[in-house]
mmCIF file of C-alpha atoms and ligand atoms in Angstrom:
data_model
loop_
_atom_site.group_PDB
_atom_site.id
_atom_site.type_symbol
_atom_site.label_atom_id
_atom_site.label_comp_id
_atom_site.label_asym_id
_atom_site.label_seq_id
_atom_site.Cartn_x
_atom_site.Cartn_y
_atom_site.Cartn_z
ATOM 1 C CA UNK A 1 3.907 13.381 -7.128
ATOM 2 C CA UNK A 2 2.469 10.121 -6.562
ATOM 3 C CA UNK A 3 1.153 8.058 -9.850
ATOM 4 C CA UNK A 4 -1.543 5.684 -9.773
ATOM 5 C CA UNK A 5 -0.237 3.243 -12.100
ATOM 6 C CA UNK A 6 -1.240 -0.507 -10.712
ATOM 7 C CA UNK A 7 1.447 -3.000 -10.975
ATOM 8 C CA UNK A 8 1.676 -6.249 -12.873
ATOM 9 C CA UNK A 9 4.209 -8.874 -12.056
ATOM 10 C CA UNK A 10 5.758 -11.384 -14.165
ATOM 11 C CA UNK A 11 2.788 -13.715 -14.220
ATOM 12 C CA UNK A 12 0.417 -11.089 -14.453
ATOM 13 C CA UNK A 13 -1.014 -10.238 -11.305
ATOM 14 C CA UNK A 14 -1.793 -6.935 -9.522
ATOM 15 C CA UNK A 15 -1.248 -5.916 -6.449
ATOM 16 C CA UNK A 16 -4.594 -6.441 -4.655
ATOM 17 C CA UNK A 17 -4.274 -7.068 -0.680
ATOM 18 C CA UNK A 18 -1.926 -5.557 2.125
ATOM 19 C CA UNK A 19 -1.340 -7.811 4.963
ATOM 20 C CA UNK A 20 0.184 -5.359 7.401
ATOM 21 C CA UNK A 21 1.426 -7.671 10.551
ATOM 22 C CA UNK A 22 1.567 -5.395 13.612
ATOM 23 C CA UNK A 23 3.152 -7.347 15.583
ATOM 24 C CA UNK A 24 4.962 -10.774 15.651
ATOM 25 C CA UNK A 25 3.983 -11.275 19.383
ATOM 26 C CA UNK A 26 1.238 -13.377 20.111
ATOM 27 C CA UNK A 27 -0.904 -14.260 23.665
ATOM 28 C CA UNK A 28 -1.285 -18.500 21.946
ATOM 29 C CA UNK A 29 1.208 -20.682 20.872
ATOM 30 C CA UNK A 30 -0.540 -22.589 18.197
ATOM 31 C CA UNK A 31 1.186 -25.492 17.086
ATOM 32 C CA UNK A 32 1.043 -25.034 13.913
ATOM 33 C CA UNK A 33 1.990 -21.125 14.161
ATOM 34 C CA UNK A 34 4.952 -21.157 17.285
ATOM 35 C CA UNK A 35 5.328 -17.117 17.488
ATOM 36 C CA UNK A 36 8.242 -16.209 18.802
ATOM 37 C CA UNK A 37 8.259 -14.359 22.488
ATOM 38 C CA UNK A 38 9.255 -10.934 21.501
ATOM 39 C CA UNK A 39 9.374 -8.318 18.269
ATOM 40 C CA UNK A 40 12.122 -7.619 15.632
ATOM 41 C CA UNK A 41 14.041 -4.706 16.850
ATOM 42 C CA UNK A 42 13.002 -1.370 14.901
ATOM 43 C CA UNK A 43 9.214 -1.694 14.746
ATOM 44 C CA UNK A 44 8.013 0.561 11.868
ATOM 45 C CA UNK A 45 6.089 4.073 13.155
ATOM 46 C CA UNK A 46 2.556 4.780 13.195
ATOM 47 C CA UNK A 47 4.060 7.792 10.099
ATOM 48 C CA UNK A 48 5.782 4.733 8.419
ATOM 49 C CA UNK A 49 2.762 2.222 8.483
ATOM 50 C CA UNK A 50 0.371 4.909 6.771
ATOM 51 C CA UNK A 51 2.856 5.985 4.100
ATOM 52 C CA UNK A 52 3.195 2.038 3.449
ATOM 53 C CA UNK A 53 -0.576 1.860 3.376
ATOM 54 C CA UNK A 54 -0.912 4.818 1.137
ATOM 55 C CA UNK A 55 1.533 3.752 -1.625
ATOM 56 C CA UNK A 56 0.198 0.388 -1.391
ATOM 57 C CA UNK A 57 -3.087 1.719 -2.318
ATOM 58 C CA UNK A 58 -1.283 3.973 -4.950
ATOM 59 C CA UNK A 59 -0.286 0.623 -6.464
ATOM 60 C CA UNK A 60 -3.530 -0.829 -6.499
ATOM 61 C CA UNK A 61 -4.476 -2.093 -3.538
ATOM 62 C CA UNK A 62 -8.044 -2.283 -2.641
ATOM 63 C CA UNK A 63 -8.011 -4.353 0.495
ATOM 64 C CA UNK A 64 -5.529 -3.549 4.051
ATOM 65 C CA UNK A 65 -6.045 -6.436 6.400
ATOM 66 C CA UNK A 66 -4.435 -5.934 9.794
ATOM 67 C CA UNK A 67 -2.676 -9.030 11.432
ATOM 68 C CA UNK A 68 0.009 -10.502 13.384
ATOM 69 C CA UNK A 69 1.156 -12.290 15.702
ATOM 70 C CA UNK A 70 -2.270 -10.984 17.744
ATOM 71 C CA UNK A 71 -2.699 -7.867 16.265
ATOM 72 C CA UNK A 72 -5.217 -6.868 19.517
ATOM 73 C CA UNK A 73 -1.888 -6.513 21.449
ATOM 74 C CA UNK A 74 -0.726 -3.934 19.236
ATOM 75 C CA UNK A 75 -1.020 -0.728 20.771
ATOM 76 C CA UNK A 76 -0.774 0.853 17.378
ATOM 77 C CA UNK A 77 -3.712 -0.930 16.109
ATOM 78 C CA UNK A 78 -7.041 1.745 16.932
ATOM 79 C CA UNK A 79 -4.493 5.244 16.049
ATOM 80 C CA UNK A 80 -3.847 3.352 13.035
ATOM 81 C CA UNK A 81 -7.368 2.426 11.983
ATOM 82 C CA UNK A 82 -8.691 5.743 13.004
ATOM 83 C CA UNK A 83 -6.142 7.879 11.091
ATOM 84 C CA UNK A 84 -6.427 5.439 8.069
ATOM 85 C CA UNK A 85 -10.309 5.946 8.690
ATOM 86 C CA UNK A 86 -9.510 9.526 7.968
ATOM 87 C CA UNK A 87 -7.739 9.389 4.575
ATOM 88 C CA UNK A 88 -10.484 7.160 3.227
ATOM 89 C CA UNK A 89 -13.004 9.736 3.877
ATOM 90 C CA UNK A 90 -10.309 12.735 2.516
ATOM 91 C CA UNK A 91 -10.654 13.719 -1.209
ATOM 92 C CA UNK A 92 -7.350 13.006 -3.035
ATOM 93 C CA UNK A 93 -5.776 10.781 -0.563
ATOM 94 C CA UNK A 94 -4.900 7.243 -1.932
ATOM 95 C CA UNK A 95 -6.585 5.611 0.960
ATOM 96 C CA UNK A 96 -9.795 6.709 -0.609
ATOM 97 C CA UNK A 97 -9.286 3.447 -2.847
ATOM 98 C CA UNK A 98 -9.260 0.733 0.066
ATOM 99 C CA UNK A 99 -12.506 -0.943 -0.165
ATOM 100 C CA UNK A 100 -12.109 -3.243 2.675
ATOM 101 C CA UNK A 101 -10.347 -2.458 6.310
ATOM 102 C CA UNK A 102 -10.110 -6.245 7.794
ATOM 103 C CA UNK A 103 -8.374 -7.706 10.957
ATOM 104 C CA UNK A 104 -7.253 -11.176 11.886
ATOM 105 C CA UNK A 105 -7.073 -12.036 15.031
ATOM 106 C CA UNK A 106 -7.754 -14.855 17.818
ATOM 107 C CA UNK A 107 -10.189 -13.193 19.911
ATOM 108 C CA UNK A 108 -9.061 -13.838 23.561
ATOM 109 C CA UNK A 109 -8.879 -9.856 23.951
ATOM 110 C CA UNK A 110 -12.212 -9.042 21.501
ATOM 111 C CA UNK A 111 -14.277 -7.640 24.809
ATOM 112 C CA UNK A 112 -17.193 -5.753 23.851
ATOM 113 C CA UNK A 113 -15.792 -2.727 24.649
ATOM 114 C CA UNK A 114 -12.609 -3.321 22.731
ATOM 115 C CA UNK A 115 -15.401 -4.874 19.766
ATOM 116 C CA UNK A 116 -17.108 -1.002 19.603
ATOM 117 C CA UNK A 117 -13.387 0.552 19.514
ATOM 118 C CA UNK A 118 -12.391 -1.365 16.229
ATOM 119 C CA UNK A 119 -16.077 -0.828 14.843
ATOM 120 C CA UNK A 120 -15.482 3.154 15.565
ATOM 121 C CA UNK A 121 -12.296 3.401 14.158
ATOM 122 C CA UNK A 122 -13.863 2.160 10.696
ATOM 123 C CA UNK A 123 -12.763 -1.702 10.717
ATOM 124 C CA UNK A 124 -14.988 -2.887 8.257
ATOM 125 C CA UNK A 125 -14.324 -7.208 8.818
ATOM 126 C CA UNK A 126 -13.061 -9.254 11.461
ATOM 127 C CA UNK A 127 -11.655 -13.017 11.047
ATOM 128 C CA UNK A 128 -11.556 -14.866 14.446
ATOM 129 C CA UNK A 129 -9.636 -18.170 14.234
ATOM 130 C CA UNK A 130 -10.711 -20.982 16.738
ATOM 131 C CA UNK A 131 -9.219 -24.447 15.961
ATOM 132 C CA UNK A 132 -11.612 -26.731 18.032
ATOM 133 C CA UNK A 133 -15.417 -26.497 20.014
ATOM 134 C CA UNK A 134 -14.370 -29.353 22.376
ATOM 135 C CA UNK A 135 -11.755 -28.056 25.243
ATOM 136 C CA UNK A 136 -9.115 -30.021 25.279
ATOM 137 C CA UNK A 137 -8.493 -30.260 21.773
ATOM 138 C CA UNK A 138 -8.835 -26.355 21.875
ATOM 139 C CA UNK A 139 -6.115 -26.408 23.747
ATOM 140 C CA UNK A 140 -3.814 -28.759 22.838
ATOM 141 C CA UNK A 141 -3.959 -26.541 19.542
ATOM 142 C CA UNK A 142 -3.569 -23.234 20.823
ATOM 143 C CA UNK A 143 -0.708 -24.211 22.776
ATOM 144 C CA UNK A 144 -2.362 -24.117 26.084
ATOM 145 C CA UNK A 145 -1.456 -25.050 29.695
ATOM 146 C CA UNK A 146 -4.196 -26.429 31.653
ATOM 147 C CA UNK A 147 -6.160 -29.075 29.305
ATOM 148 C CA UNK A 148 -9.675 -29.222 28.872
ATOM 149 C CA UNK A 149 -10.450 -25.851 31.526
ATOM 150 C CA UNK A 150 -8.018 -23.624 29.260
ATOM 151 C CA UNK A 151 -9.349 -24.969 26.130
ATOM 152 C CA UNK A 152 -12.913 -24.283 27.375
ATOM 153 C CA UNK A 153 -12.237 -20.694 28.528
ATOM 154 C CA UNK A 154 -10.268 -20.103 25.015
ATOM 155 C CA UNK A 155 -13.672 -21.773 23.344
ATOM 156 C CA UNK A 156 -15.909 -19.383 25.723
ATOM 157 C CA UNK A 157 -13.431 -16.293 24.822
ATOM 158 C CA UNK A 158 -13.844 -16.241 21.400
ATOM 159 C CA UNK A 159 -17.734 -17.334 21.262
ATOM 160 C CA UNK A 160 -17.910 -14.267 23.469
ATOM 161 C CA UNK A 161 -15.389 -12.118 21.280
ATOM 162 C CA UNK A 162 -18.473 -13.049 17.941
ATOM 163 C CA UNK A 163 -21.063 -12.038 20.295
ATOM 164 C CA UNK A 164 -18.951 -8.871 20.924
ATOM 165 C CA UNK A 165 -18.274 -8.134 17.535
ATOM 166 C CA UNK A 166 -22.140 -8.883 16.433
ATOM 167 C CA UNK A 167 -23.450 -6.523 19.173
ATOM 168 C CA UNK A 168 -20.608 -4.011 18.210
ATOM 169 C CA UNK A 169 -22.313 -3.528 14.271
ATOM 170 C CA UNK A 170 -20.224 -6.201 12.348
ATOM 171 C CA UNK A 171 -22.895 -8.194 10.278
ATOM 172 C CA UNK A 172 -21.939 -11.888 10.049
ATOM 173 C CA UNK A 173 -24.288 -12.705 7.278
ATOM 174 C CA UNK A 174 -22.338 -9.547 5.158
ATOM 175 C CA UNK A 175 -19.461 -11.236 5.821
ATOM 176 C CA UNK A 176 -17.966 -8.890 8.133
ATOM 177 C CA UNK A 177 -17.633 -12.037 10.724
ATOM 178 C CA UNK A 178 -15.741 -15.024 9.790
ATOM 179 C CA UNK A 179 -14.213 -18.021 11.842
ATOM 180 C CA UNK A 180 -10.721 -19.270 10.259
ATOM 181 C CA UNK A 181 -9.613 -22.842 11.393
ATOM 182 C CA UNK A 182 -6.321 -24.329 10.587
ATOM 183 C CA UNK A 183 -7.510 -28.473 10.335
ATOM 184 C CA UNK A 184 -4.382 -30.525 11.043
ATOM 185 C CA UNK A 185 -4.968 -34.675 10.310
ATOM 186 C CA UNK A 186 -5.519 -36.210 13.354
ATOM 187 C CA UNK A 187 -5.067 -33.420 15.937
ATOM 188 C CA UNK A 188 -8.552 -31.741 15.634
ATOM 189 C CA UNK A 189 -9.874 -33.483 12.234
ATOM 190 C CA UNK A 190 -12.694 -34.327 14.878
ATOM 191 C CA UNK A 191 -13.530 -30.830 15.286
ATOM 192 C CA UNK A 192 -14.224 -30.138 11.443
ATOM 193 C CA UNK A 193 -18.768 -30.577 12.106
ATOM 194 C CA UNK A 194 -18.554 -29.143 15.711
ATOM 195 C CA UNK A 195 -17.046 -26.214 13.856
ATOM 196 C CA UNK A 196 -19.308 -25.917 11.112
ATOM 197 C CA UNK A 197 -22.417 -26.422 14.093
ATOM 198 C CA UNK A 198 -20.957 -23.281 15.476
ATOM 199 C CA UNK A 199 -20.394 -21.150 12.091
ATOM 200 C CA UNK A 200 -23.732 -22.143 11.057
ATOM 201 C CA UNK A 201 -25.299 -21.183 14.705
ATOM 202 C CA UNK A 202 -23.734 -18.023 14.549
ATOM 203 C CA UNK A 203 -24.664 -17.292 10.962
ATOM 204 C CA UNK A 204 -20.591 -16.937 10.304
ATOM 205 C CA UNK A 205 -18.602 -18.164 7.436
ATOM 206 C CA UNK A 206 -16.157 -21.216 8.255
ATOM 207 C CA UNK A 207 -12.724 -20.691 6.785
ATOM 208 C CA UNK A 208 -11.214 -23.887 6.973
ATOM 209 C CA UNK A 209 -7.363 -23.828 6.292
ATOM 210 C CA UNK A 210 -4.970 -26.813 5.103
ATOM 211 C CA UNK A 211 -2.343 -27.150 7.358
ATOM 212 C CA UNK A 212 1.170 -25.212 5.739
ATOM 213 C CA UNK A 213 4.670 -25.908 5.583
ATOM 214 C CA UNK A 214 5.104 -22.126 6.402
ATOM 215 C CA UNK A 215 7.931 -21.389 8.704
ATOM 216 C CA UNK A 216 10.431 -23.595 10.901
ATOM 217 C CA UNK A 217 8.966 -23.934 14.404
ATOM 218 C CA UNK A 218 5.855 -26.308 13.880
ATOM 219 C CA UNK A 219 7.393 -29.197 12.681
ATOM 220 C CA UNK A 220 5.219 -29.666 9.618
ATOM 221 C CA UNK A 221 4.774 -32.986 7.722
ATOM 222 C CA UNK A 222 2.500 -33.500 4.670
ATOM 223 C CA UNK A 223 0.890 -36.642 6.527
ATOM 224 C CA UNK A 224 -0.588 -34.208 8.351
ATOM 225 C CA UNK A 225 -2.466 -32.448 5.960
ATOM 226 C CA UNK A 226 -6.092 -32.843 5.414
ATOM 227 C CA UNK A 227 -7.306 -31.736 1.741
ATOM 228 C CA UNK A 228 -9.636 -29.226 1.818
ATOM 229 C CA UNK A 229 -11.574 -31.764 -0.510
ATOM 230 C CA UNK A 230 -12.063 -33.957 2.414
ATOM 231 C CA UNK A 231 -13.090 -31.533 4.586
ATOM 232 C CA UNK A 232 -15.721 -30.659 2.363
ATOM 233 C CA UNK A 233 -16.926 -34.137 1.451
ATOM 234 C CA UNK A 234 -17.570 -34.739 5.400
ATOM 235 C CA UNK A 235 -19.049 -31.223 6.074
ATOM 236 C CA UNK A 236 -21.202 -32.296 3.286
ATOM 237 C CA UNK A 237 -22.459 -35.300 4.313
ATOM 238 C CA UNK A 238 -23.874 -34.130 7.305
ATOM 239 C CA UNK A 239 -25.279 -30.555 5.522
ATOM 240 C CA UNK A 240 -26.150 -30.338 1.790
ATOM 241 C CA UNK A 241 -23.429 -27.701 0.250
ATOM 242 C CA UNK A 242 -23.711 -25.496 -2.981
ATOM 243 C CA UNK A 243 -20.129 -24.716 -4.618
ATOM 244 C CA UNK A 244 -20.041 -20.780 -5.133
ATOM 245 C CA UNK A 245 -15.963 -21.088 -6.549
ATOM 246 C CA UNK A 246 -13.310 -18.822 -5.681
ATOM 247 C CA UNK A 247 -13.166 -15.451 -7.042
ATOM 248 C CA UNK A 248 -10.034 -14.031 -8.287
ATOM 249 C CA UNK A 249 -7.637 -13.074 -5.954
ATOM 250 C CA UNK A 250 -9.341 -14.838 -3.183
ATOM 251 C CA UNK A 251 -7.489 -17.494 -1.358
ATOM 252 C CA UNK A 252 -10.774 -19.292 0.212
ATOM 253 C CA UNK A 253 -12.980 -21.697 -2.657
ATOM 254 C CA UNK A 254 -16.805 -21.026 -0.966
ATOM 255 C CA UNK A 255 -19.489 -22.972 -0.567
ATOM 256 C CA UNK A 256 -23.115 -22.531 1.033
ATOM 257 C CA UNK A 257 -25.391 -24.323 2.558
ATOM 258 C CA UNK A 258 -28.291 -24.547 0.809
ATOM 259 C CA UNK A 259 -30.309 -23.977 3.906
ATOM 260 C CA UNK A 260 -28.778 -20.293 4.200
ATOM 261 C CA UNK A 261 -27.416 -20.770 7.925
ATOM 262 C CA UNK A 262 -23.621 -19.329 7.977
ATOM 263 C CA UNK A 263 -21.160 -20.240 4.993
ATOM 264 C CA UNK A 264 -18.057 -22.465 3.758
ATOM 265 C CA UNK A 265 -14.539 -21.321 2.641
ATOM 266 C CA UNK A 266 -11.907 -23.490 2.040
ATOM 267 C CA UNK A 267 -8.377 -22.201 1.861
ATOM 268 C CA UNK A 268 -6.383 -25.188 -0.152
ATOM 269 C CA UNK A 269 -3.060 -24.318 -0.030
ATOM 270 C CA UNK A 270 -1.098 -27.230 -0.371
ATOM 271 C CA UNK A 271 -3.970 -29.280 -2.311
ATOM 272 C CA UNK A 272 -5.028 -26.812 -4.694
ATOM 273 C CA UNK A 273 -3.030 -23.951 -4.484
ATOM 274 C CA UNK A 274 -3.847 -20.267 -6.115
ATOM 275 C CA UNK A 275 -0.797 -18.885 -6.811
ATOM 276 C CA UNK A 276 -2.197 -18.129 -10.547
ATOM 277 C CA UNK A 277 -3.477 -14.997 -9.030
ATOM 278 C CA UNK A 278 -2.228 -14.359 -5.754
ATOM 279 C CA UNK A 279 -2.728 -10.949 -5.317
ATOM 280 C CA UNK A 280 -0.537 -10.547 -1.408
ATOM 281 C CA UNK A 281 1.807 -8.295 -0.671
ATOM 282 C CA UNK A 282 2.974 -8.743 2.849
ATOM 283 C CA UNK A 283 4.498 -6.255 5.537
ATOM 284 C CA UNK A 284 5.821 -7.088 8.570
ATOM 285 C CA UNK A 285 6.337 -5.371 11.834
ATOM 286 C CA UNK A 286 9.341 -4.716 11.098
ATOM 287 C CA UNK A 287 9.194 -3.212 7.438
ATOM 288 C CA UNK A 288 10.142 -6.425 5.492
ATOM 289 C CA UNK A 289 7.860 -6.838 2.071
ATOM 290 C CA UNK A 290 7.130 -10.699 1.674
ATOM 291 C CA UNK A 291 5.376 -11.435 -1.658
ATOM 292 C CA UNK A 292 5.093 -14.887 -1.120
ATOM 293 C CA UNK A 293 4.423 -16.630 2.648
ATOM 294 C CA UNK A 294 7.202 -19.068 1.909
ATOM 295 C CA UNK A 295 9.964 -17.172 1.092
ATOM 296 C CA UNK A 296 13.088 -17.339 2.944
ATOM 297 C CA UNK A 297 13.696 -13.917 3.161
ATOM 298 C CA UNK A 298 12.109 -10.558 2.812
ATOM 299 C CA UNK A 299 13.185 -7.383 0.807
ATOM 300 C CA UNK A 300 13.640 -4.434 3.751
ATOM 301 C CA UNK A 301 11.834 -1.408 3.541
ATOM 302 C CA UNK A 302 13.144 0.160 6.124
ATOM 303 C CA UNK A 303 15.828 2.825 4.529
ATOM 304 C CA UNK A 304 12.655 4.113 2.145
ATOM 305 C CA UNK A 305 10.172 4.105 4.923
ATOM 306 C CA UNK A 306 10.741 7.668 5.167
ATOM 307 C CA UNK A 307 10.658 8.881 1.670
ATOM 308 C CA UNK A 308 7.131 7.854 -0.188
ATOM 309 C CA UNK A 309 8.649 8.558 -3.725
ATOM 310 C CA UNK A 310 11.618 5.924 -2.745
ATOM 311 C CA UNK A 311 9.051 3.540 -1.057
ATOM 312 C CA UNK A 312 6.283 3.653 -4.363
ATOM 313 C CA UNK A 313 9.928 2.752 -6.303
ATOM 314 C CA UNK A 314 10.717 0.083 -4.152
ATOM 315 C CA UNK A 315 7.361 -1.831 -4.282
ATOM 316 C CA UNK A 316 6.997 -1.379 -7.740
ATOM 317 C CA UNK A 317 10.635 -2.665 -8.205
ATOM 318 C CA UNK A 318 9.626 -5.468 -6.098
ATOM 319 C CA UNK A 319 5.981 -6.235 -7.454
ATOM 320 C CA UNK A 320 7.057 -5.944 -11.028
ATOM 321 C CA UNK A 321 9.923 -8.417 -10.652
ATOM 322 C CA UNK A 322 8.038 -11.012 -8.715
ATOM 323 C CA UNK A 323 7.349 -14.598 -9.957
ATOM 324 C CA UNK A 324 7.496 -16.900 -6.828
ATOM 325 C CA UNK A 325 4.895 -19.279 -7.375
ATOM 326 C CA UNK A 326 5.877 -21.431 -4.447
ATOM 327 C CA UNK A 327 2.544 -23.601 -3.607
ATOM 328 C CA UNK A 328 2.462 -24.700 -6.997
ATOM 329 C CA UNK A 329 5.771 -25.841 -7.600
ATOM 330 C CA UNK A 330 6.232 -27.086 -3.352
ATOM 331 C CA UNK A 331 6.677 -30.577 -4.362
ATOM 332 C CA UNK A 332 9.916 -29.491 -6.444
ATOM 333 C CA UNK A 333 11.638 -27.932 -4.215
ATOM 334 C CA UNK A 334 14.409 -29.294 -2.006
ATOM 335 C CA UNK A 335 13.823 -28.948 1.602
ATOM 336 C CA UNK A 336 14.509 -25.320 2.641
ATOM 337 C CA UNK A 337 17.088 -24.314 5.306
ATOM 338 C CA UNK A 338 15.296 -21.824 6.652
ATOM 339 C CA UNK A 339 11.465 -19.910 6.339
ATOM 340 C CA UNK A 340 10.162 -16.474 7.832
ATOM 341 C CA UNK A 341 7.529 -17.662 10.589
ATOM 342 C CA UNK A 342 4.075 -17.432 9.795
ATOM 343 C CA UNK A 343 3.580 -14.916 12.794
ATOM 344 C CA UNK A 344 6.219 -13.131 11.512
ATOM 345 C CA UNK A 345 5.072 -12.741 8.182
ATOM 346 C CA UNK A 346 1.108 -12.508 9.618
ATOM 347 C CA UNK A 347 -0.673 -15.386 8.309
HETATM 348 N N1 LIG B 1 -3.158 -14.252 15.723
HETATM 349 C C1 LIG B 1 -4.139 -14.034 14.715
HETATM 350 C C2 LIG B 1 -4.944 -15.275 14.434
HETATM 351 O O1 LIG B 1 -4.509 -16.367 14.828
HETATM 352 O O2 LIG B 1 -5.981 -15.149 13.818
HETATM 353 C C3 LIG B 1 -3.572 -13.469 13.426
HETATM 354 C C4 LIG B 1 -2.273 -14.019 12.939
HETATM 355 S S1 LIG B 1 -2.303 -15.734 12.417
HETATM 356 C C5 LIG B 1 -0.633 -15.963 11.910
HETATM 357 C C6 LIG B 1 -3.242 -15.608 10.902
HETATM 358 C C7 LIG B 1 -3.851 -16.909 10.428
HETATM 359 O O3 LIG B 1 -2.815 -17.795 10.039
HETATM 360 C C8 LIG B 1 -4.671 -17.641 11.487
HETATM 361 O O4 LIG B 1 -5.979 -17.887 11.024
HETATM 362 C C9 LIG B 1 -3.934 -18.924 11.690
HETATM 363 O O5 LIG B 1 -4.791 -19.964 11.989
HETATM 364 C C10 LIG B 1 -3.228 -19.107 10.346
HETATM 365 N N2 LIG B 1 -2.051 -19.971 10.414
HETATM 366 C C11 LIG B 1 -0.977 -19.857 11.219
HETATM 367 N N3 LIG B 1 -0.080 -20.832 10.978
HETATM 368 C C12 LIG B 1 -0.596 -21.603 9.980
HETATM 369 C C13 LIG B 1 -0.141 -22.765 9.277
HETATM 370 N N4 LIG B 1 1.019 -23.338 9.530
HETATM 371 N N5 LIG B 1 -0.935 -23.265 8.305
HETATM 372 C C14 LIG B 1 -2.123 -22.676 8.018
HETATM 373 N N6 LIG B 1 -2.592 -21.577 8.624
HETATM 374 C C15 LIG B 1 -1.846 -21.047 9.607
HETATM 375 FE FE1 LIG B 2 -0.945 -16.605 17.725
HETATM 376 FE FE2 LIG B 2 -2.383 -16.537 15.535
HETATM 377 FE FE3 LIG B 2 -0.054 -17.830 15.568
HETATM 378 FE FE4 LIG B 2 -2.079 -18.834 16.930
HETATM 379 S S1 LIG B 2 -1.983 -18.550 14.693
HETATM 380 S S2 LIG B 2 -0.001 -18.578 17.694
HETATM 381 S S3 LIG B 2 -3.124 -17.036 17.593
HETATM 382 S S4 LIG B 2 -0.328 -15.674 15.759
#
């Protein structure tokens, strides 16, 4: 019989969020991300993913967000949202306590059709990340052959995957549409008001992320960083901003613009990080839990993946002895030999 019990770690924080990566594949090659070109061997089964999902929610968590690599080339992904769909609708079933069904992804295969599919099978938010307006930078981001053309048919892609997502019942100004950027020092710094005239014409929040030292492929280098305080200063000079804060948990610090059109996050990783109350437990393809997106190496689920009672034990185990605090403590740390890929570990 499963308990409810939520679980407290050693710095006392719950178990809020699943980040269930689908995949580790990905259509880009962001430079910042670098996915690798195929999956783990021994993907988990649709069986395993929704007995992960239901003890997650057993141990407290209120929010599943589905990611990758893309998660849109995960076959998995609409039998998984519809059957989850079901047990949040079934009295008794654990799934009944996930508030919020959210998906990450970077748009190139939202069509309107696949938009109304998602909507259907009960996804309640989608975050579309887009890394430039202008095409060539676009590209050079993504990872794309074919300069400023790609870039402007990646640009026109995911315009048209918000358009598909608005038309297809997701409510921007609720929330349920947001556009994450990753803002790397002088790569696509240029893009930062372009970006924001976009958010704010689409009536979407901005989610602009620091650049992180998260995995081994991207070559990452703290000159590189922009603070998210800088962002925000020149966002602000060009629109008047209101600071809303971060709640609890959250990893984005919002702001709005005080003439209502779209919305500011600002996920400050490196700057200011949140590790206080980081509230992520993360799954991979594969079955490995990550509690932390800059660990080395992740604890494997697979031999419980089977057995719910064994998998609610293992979390727990897991959740209750956690205390990485990595962000905080980064600039202590000797250079590591090796990190799990972000789309590995799914953002
Ligand atoms: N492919 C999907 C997408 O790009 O939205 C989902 C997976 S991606 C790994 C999830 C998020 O992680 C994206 O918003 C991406 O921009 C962000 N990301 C990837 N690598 C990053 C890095 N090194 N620093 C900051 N954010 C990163
Ligand atoms: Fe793909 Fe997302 Fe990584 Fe870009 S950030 S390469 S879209 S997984």
């Amino acid at each position: 019989m499963i308990s409810t019990a939520a679980v407290v770690d050693q710095r006392a924080r719950t178990l809020g969020v699943l980040r269930l990566s689908l995949t580790a594949r990905c259509n880009l090659d962001c430079s910042y991300c670098r996915p690798g070109a195929t999956d783990p061997p021994g993907l988990m089964t649709l069986d395993q993913q929704l007995r992960l999902i239901r003890v997650a929610a057993t141990l407290g968590a209120h929010t599943l967000r589905l990611t990758g690599g893309e998660p849109l080339l995960s076959q998995r992904l609409l039998p998984l949202l519809e059957a989850v769909s079901r047990g949040r609708s079934t009295l008794g079933d654990p799934m009944r306590g996930l508030r919020h069904i959210a998906l990450t992804t970077n748009g190139v295969l939202l069509t309107p059709n696949r938009a109304r599919l998602l909507r259907a099978a009960g996804l309640d938010r989608l975050t579309i990340s887009l890394d430039a307006v202008d095409g060539s930078v676009a590209a050079r981001m993504a990872g794309l052959r074919g300069g400023q053309a790609a870039g402007e048919r990646l640009v026109r892609q995911v315009i048209d995957g918000v358009m598909s997502a608005k038309l297809a019942g997701f409510v921007a100004e609720q929330g349920e549409i947001k556009l994450n950027a990753v803002i790397k020092k002088g790569e696509n710094d240029t893009q930062l008001l372009p970006l924001a005239a976009l958010a704010r014409r689409y009536g979407l929040e901005l989610r602009l992320i620091e650049y992180m030292d998260v995995g081994n492929r991207n070559g990452w280098v703290a000159d590189q960083v922009l603070p998210a305080a800088e962002m925000v200063r020149l966002i602000q000079a060009r629109w008047p901003l209101q600071p809303l804060g971060r709640d609890s948990g959250a990893t984005a610090n919002r702001w709005r613009f005080t003439d209502d059109r779209g919305g500011l996050g600002v996920i400050a990783s490196i700057s200011e990080p949140f590790c206080g109350d980081c509230n992520r437990l993360r799954i991979t393809a594969d079955g490995q839990a990550f509690t932390c997106l800059f660990a080395s190496e992740g604890t494997d689920l697979k031999p419980v993946l089977d057995n719910s009672a064994a998998l609610q034990q293992r979390i727990a185990g897991l959740w209750l002895h956690r205390s990485d605090r990595y962000s905080e403590e980064r600039h202590h740390h000797l250079p590591r030999s090796s990190h799990a890929e972000m789309a590995y570990l799914g953002g």
